[in-house]
mmCIF file of C-alpha atoms in Angstrom:
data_model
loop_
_atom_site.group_PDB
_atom_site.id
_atom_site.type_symbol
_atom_site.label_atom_id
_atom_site.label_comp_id
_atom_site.label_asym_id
_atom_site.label_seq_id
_atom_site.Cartn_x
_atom_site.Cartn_y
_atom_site.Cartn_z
ATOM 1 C CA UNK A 17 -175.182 -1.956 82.567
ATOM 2 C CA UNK A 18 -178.245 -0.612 81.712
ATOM 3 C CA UNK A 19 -180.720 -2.796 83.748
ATOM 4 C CA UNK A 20 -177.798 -2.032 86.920
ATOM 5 C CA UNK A 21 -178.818 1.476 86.291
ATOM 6 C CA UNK A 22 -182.774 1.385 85.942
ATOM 7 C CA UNK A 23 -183.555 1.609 81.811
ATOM 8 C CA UNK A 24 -187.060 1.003 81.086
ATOM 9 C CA UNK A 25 -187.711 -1.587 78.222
ATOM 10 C CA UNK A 26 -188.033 1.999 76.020
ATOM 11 C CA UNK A 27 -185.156 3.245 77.236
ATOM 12 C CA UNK A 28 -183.018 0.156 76.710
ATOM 13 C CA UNK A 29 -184.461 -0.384 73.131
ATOM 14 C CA UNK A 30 -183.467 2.975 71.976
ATOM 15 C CA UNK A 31 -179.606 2.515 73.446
ATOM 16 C CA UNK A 32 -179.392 -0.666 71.234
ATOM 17 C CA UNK A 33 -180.987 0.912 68.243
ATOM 18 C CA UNK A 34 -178.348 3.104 68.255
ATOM 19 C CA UNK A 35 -176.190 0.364 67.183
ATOM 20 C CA UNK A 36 -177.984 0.363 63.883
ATOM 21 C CA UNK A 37 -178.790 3.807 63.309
ATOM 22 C CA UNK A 38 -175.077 5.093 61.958
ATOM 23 C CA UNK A 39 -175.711 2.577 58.946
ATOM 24 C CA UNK A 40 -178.617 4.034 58.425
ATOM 25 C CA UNK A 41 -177.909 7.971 58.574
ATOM 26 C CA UNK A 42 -174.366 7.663 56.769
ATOM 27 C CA UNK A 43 -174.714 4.829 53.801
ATOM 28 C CA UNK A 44 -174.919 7.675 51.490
ATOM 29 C CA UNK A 45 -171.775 9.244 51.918
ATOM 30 C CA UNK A 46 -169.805 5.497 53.496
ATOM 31 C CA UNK A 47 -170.261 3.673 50.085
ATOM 32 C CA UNK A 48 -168.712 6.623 48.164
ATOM 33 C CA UNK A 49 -165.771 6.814 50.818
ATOM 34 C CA UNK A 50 -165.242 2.956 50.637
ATOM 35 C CA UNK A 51 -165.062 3.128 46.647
ATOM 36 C CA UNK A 52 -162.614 6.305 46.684
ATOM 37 C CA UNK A 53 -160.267 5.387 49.711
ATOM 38 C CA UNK A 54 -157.534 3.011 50.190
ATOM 39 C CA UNK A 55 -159.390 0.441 52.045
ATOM 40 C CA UNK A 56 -156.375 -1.126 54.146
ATOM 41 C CA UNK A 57 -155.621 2.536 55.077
ATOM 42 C CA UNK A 58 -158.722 3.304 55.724
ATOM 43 C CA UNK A 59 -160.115 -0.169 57.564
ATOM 44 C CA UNK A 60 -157.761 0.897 60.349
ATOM 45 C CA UNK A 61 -158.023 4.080 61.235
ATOM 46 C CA UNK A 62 -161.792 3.119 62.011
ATOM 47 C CA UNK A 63 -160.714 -0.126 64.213
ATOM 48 C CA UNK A 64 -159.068 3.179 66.029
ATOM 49 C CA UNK A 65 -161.849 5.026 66.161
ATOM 50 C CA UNK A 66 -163.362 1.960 67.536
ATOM 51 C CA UNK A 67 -161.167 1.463 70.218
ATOM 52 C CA UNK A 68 -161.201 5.345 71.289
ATOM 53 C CA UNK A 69 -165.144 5.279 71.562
ATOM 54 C CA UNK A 70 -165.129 1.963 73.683
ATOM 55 C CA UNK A 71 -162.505 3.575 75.906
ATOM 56 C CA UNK A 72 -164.854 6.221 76.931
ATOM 57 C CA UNK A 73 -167.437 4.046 78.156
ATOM 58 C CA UNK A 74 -165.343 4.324 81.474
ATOM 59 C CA UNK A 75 -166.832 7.147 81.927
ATOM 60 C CA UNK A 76 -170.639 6.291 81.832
ATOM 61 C CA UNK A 77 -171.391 5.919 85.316
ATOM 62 C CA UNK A 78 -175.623 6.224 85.645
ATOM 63 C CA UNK A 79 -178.611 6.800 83.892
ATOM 64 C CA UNK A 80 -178.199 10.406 83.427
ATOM 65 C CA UNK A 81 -175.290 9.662 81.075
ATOM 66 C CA UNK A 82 -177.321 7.266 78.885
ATOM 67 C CA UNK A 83 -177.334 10.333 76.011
ATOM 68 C CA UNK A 84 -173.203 10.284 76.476
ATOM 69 C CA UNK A 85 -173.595 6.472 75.707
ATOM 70 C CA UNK A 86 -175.783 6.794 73.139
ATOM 71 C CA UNK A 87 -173.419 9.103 71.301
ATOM 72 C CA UNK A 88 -170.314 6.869 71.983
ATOM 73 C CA UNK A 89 -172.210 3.889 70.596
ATOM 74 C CA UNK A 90 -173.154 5.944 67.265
ATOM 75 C CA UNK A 91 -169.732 6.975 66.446
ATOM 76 C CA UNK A 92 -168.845 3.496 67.403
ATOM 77 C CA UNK A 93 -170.972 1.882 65.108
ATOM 78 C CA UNK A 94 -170.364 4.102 62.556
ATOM 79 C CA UNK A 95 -166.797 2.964 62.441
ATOM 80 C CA UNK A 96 -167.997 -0.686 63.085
ATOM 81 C CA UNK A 97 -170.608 -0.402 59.702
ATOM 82 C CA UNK A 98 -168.309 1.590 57.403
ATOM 83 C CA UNK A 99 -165.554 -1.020 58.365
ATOM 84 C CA UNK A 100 -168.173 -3.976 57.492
ATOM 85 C CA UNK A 101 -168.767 -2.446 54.125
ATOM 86 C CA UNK A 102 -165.193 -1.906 53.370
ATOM 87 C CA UNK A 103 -164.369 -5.731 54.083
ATOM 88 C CA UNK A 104 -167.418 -6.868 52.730
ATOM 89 C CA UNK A 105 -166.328 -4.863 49.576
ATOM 90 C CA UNK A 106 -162.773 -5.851 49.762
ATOM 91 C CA UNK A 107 -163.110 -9.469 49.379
ATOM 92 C CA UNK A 108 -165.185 -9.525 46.010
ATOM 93 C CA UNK A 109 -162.172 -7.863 44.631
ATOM 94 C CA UNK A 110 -159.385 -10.487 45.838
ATOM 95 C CA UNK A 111 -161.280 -13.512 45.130
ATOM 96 C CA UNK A 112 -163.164 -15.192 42.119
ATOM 97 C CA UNK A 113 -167.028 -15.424 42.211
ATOM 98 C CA UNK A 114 -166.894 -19.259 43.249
ATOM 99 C CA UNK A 115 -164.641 -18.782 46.127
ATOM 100 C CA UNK A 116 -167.222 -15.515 47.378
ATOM 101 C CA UNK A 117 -170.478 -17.471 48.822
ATOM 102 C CA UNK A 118 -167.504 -19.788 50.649
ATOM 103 C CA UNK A 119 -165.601 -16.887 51.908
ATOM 104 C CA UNK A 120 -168.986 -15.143 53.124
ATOM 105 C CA UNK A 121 -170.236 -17.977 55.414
ATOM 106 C CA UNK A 122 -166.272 -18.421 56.407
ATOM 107 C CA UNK A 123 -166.543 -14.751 57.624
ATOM 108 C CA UNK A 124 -169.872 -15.776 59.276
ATOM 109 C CA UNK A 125 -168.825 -18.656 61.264
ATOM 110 C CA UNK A 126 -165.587 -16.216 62.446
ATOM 111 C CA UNK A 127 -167.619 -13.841 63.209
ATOM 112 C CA UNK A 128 -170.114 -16.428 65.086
ATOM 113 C CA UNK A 129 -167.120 -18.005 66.837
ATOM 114 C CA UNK A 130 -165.760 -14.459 68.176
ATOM 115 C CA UNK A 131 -169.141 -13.205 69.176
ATOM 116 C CA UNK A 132 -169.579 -16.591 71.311
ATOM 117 C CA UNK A 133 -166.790 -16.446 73.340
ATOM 118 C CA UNK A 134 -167.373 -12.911 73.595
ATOM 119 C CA UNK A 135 -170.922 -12.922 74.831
ATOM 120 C CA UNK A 136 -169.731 -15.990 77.076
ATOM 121 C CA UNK A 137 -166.499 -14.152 77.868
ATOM 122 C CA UNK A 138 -168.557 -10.807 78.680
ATOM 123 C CA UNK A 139 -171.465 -12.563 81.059
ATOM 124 C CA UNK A 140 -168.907 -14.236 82.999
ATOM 125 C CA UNK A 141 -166.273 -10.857 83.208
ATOM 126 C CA UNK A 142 -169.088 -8.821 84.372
ATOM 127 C CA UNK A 143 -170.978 -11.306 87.191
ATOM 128 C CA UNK A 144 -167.505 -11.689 88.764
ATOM 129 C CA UNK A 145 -165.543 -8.759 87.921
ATOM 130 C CA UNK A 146 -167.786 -5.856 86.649
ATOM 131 C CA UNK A 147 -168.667 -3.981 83.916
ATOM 132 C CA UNK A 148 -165.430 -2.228 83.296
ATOM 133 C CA UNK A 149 -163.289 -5.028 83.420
ATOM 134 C CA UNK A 150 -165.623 -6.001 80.137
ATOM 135 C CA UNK A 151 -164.755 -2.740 78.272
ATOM 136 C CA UNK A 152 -160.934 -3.652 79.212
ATOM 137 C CA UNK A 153 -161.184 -7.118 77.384
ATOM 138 C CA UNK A 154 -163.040 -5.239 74.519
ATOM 139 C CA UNK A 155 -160.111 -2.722 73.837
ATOM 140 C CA UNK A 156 -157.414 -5.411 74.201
ATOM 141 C CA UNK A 157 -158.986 -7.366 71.423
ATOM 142 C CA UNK A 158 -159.443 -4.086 69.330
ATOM 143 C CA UNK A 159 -155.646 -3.557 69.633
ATOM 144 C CA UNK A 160 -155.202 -7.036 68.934
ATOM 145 C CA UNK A 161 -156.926 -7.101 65.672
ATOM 146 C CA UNK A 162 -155.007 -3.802 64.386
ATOM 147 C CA UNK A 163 -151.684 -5.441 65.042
ATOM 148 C CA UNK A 164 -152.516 -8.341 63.019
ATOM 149 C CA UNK A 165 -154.508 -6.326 60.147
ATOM 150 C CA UNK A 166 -151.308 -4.072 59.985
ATOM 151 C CA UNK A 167 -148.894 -6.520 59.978
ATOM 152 C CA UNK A 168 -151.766 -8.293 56.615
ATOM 153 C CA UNK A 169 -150.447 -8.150 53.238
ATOM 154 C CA UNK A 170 -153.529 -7.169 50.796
ATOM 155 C CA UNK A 171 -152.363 -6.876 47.106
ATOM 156 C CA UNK A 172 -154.822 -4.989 45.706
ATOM 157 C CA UNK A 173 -153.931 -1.440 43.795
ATOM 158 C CA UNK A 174 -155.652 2.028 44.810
ATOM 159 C CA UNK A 175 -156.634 3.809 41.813
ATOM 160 C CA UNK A 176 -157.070 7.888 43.301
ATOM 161 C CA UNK A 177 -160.552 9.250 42.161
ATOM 162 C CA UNK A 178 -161.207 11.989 39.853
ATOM 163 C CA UNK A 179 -164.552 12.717 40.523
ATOM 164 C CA UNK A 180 -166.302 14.450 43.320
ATOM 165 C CA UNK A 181 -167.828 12.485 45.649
ATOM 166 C CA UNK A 182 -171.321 14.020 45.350
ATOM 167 C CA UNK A 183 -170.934 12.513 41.726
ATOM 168 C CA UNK A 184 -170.386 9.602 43.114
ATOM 169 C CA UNK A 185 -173.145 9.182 45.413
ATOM 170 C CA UNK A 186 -175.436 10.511 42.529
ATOM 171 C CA UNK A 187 -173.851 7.610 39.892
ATOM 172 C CA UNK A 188 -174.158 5.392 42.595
ATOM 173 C CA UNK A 189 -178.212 5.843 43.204
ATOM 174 C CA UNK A 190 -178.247 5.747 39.204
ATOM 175 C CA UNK A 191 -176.950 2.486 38.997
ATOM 176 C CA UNK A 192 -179.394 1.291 41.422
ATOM 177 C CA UNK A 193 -182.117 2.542 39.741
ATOM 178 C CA UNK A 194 -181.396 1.466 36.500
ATOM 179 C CA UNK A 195 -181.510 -2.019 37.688
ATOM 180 C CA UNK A 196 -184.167 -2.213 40.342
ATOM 181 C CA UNK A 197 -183.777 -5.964 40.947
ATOM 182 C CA UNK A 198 -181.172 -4.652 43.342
ATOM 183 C CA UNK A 199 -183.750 -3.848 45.585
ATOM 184 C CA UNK A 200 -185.362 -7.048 46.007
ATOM 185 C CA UNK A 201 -181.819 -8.629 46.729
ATOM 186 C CA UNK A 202 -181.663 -5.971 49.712
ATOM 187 C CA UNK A 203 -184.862 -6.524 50.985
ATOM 188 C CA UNK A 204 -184.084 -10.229 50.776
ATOM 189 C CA UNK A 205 -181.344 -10.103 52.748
ATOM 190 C CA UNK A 206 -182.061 -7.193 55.043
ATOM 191 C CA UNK A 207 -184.795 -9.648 56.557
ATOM 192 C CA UNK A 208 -182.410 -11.607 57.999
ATOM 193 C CA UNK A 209 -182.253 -8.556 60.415
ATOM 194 C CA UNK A 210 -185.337 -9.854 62.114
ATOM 195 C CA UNK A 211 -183.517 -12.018 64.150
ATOM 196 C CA UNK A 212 -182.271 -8.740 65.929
ATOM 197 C CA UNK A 213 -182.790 -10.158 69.590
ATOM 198 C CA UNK A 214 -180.515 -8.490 71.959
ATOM 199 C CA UNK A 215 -183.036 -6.012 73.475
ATOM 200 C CA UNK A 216 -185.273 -9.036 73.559
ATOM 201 C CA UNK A 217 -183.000 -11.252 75.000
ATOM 202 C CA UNK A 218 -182.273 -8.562 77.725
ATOM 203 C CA UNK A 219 -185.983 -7.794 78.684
ATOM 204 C CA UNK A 220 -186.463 -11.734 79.260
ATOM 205 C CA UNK A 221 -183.336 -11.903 81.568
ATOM 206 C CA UNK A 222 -184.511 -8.811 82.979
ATOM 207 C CA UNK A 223 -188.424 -9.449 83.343
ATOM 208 C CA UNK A 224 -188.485 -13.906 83.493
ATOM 209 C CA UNK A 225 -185.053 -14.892 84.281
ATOM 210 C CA UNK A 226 -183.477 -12.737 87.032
ATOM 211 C CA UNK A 227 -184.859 -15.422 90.162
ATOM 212 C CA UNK A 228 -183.326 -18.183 88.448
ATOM 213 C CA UNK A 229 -179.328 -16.738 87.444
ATOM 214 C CA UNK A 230 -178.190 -13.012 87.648
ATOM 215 C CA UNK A 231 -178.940 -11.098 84.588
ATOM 216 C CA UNK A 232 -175.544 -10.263 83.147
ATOM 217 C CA UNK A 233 -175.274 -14.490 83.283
ATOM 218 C CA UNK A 234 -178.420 -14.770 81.313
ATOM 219 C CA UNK A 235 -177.765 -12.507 78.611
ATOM 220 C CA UNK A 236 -174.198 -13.737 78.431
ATOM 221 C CA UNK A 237 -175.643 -17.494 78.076
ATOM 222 C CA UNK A 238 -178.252 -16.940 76.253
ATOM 223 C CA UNK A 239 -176.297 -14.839 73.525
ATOM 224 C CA UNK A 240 -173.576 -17.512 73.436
ATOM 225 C CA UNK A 241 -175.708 -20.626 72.628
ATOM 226 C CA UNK A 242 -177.396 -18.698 69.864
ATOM 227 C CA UNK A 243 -173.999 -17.545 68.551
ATOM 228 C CA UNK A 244 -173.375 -21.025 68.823
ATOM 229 C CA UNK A 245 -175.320 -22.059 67.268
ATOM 230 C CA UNK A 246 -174.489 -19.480 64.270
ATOM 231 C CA UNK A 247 -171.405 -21.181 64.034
ATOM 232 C CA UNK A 248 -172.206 -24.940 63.841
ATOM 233 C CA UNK A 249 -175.432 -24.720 61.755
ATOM 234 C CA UNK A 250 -173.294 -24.022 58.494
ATOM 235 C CA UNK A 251 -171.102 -26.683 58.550
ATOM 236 C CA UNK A 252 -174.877 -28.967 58.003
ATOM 237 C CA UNK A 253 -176.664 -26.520 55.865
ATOM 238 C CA UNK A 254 -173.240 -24.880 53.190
ATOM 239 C CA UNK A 255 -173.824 -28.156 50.906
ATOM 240 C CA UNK A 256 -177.646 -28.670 50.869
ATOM 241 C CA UNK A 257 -178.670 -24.515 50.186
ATOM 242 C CA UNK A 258 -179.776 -23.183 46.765
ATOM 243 C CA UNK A 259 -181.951 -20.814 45.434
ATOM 244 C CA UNK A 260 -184.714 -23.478 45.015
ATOM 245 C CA UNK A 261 -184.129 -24.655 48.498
ATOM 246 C CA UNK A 262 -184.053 -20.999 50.143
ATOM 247 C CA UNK A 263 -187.609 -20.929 50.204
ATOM 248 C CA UNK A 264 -187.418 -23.792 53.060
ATOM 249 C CA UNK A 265 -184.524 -21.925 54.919
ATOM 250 C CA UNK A 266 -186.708 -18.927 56.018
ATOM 251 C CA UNK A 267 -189.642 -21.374 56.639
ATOM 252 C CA UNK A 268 -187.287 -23.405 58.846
ATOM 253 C CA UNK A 269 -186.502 -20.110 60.748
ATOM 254 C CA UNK A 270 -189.856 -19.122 61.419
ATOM 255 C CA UNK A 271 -190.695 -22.398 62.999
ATOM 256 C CA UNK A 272 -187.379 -22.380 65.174
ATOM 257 C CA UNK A 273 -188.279 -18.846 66.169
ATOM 258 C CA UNK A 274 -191.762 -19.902 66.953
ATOM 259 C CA UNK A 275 -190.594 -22.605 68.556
ATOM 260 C CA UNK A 276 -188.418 -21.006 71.189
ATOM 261 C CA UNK A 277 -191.281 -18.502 72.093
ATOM 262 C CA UNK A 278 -193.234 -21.736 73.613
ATOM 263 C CA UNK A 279 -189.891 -22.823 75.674
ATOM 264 C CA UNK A 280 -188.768 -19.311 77.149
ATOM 265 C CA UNK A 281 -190.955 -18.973 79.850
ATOM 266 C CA UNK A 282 -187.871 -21.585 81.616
ATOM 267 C CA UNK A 283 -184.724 -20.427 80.880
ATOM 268 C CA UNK A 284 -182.843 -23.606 80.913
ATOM 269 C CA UNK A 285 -185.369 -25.247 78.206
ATOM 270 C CA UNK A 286 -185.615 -21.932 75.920
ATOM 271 C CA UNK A 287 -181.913 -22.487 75.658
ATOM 272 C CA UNK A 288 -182.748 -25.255 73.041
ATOM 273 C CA UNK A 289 -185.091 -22.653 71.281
ATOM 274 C CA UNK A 290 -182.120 -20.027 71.365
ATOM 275 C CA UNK A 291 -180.159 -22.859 69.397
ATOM 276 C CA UNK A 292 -182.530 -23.698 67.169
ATOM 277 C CA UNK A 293 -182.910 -19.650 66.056
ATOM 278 C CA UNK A 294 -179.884 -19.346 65.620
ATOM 279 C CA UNK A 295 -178.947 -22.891 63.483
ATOM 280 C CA UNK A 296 -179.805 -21.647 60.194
ATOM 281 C CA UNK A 297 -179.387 -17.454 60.522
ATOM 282 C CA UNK A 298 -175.946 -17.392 59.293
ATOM 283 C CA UNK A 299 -176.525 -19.165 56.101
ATOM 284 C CA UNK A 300 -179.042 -17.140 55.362
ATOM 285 C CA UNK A 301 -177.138 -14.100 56.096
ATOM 286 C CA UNK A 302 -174.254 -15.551 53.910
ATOM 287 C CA UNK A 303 -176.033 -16.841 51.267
ATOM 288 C CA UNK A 304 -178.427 -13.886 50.386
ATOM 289 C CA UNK A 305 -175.534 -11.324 50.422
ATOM 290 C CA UNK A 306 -173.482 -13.422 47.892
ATOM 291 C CA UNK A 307 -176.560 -13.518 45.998
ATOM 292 C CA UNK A 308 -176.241 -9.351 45.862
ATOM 293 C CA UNK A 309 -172.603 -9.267 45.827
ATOM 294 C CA UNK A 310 -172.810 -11.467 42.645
ATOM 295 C CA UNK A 311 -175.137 -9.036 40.737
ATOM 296 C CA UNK A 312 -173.227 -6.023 41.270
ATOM 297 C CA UNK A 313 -170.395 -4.280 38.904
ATOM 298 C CA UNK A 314 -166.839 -4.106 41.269
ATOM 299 C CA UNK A 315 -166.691 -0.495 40.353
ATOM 300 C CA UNK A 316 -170.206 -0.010 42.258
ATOM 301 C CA UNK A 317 -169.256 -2.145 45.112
ATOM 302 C CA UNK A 318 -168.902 -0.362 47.886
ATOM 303 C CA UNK A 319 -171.614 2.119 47.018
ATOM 304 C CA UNK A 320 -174.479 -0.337 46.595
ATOM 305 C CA UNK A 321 -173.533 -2.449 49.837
ATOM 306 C CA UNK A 322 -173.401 0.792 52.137
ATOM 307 C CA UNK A 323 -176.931 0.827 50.880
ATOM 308 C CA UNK A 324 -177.698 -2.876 51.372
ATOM 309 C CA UNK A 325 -175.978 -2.458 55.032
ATOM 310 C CA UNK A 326 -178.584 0.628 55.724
ATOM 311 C CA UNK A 327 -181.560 -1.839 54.784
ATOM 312 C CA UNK A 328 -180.351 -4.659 56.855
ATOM 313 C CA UNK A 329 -180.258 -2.096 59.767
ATOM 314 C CA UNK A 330 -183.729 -0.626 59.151
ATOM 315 C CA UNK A 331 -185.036 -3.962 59.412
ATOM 316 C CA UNK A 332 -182.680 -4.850 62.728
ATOM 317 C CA UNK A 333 -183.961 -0.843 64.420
ATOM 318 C CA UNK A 334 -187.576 -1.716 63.096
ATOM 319 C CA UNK A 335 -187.170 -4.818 64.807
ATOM 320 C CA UNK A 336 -185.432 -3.300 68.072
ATOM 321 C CA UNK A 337 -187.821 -0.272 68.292
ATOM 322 C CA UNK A 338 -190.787 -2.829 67.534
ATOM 323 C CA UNK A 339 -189.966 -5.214 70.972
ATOM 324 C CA UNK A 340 -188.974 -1.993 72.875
ATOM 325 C CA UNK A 341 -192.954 -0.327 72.244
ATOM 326 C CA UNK A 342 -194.892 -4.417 72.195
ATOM 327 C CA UNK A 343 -193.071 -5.117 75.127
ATOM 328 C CA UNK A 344 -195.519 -2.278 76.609
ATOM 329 C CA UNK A 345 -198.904 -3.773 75.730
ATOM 330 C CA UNK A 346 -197.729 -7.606 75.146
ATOM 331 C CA UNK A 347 -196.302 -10.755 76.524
ATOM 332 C CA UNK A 348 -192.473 -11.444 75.445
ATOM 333 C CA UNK A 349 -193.739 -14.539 73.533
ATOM 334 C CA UNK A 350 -196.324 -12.846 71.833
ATOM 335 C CA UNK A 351 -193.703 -10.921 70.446
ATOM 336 C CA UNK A 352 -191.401 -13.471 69.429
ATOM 337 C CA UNK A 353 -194.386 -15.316 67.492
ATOM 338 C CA UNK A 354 -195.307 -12.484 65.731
ATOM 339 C CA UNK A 355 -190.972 -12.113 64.479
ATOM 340 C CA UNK A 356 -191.646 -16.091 63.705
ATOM 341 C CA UNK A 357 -194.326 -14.794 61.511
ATOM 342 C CA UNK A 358 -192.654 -12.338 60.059
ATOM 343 C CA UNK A 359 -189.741 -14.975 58.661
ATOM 344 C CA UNK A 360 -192.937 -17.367 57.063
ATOM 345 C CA UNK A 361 -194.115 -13.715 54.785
ATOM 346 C CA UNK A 362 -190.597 -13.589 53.680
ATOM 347 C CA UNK A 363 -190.310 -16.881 52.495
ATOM 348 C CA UNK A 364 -193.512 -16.474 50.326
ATOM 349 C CA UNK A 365 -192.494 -13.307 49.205
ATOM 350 C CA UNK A 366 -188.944 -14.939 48.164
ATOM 351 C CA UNK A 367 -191.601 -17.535 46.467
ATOM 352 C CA UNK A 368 -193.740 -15.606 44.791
ATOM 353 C CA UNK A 369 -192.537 -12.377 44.007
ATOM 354 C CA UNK A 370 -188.302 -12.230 44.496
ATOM 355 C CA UNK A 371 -187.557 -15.236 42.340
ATOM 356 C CA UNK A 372 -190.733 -14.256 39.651
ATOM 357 C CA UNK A 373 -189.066 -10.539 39.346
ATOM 358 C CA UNK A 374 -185.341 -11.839 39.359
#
């Protein structure tokens, strides 16, 4: 929608940063709510909020409204984040710690799965149909998912708070602080959000692809093998990762990223590269949030990973904001090397410092 209407690279960056900013501005106060609330309760009123937000994109109909959008999409993603945090606190509390790095990289390949067909679903839906008929799809699957999360049983007992929730955020911080190894689990996992591609992946369909296919097509195609990709590459790597062997995982996705910056010059070809990115990103994701999940007291849950979600998102708007302003003075695959590179310092620091402090 946003190439249809004119963005600029800058432009287009800052519209999809905005999909990482809410975790950002309102982890303080979404940890607290997620540890005081009933979370069933509470999970769907912000699918709702969801669905409202999306249903206003109707009305976005040129580049003067790209402020409008950019407000829709924060409220959005608020509701998306705070929603991510609940679930990803909620399932530490129904199941036992062996069952939790499973049920992560279960919730991965879902998640993969859904976000394939979608970005397949969306490329095709807009080349033949238009945008609009996309945001149509999008709500019918919103209203779709609240059915079926209403109609969930989730045994699990709301105890009401008797603090304030300023206390909260304050004990919360505390609790952080007082074990500081925390930290260096975030950062570990929040570098995962390097592999935040879309505006990327949009200024290559925009800028090297658009001769070849039409640019909702590329994006659409592009997205889906990766997200492909997401979902097979578990089913190799759930049995063979440890914390010895993660070292090798974020070499491994350094070289794939590296890899497909040589091959994207030709669409067709950098398809393989897009695979290869994406083969290993969901275990990683998976397996270093387990790693948190597992050093953190239930009481605290929901407080600490609304914290850990606003680092993974500073590192996926560094990363967004970073391709948006390169893109200006550098070639695309320039760019993408220099994320490769970025992946290879990560593993060392994993190496040499994470495992040495932990």
């Amino acid at each position: 929608m946003l190439v249809k209407f004119g963005a600029s690279a800058t432009q287009i960056s800052f519209v999809v940063a905005m999909n990482f900013l809410p975790s950002i501005i309102l982890s303080v106060f979404s940890g607290s709510l997620v540890d005081r609330l009933p979370l069933k309760k509470f999970m769907i009123s912000l699918l709702c909020v969801e669905v409202l937000m999306t249903s206003m994109f109707f009305f976005i109909n040129s580049l003067e409204d790209i402020y409008f959008l950019m407000i829709l999409l924060f409220i959005r993603m608020a509701s998306a984040s705070i929603f991510f945090t609940s679930e990803m606190t909620l399932l530490p509390k129904i199941l036992d710690e062996n069952l939790l790095s499973k049920a992560n990289e279960i919730h991965s390949i879902i998640w993969s799965f859904t976000f394939t067909a979608g970005m397949a679903l969306g490329g095709l839906v807009v080349h033949n149909f238009g945008i609009n008929a996309a945001f149509s799809i999008d709500i019918i699957f919103f209203i779709f998912a609240i059915t079926i999360f209403i109609n969930t049983k989730i045994n699990l007992k709301h105890t009401k708070a008797t603090t304030h929730i300023f206390d909260d955020i304050k004990d919360g911080l505390k609790y952080i602080l007082e074990n500081k190894k925390l930290i260096h689990y975030m950062i570990l996992h929040a570098s995962v959000g390097f592999t935040a591609f879309d505006s990327l992946v949009t200024l290559l369909a925009d800028w090297e692809y658009k001769n070849i296919i039409s640019i909702a097509l590329a994006i659409g195609i592009t997205n889906a093998t990766r997200a492909a990709a997401l979902m097979i590459g578990p089913f190799f790597i759930t049995n063979w990762i440890d914390k010895k062997r993660l070292f090798y995982l974020f070499i491994v996705q350094g070289i794939t990223i590296f890899i497909w910056g040589l091959l994207q010059h030709n669409f067709y070809i950098a398809l393989i590269g897009v695979f290869l990115t994406g083969f290993v990103t969901t275990t990683l994701w998976s397996y270093t949030y387990a790693m948190l999940q597992e050093e953190v007291e239930q009481k605290y849950l929901g407080r600490v990973l609304s914290y850990n979600e606003m680092m993974f998102m500073i590192f996926n708007i560094f990363t967004t904001l970073f391709i948006g302003f390169m893109a200006t003075l550098v070639c695309l695959d320039t760019i993408t090397f220099i994320i490769a590179a970025l992946f290879i310092i990560t593993a060392f620091y994993y190496k040499r410092i994470f495992l040495w402090i932990i």
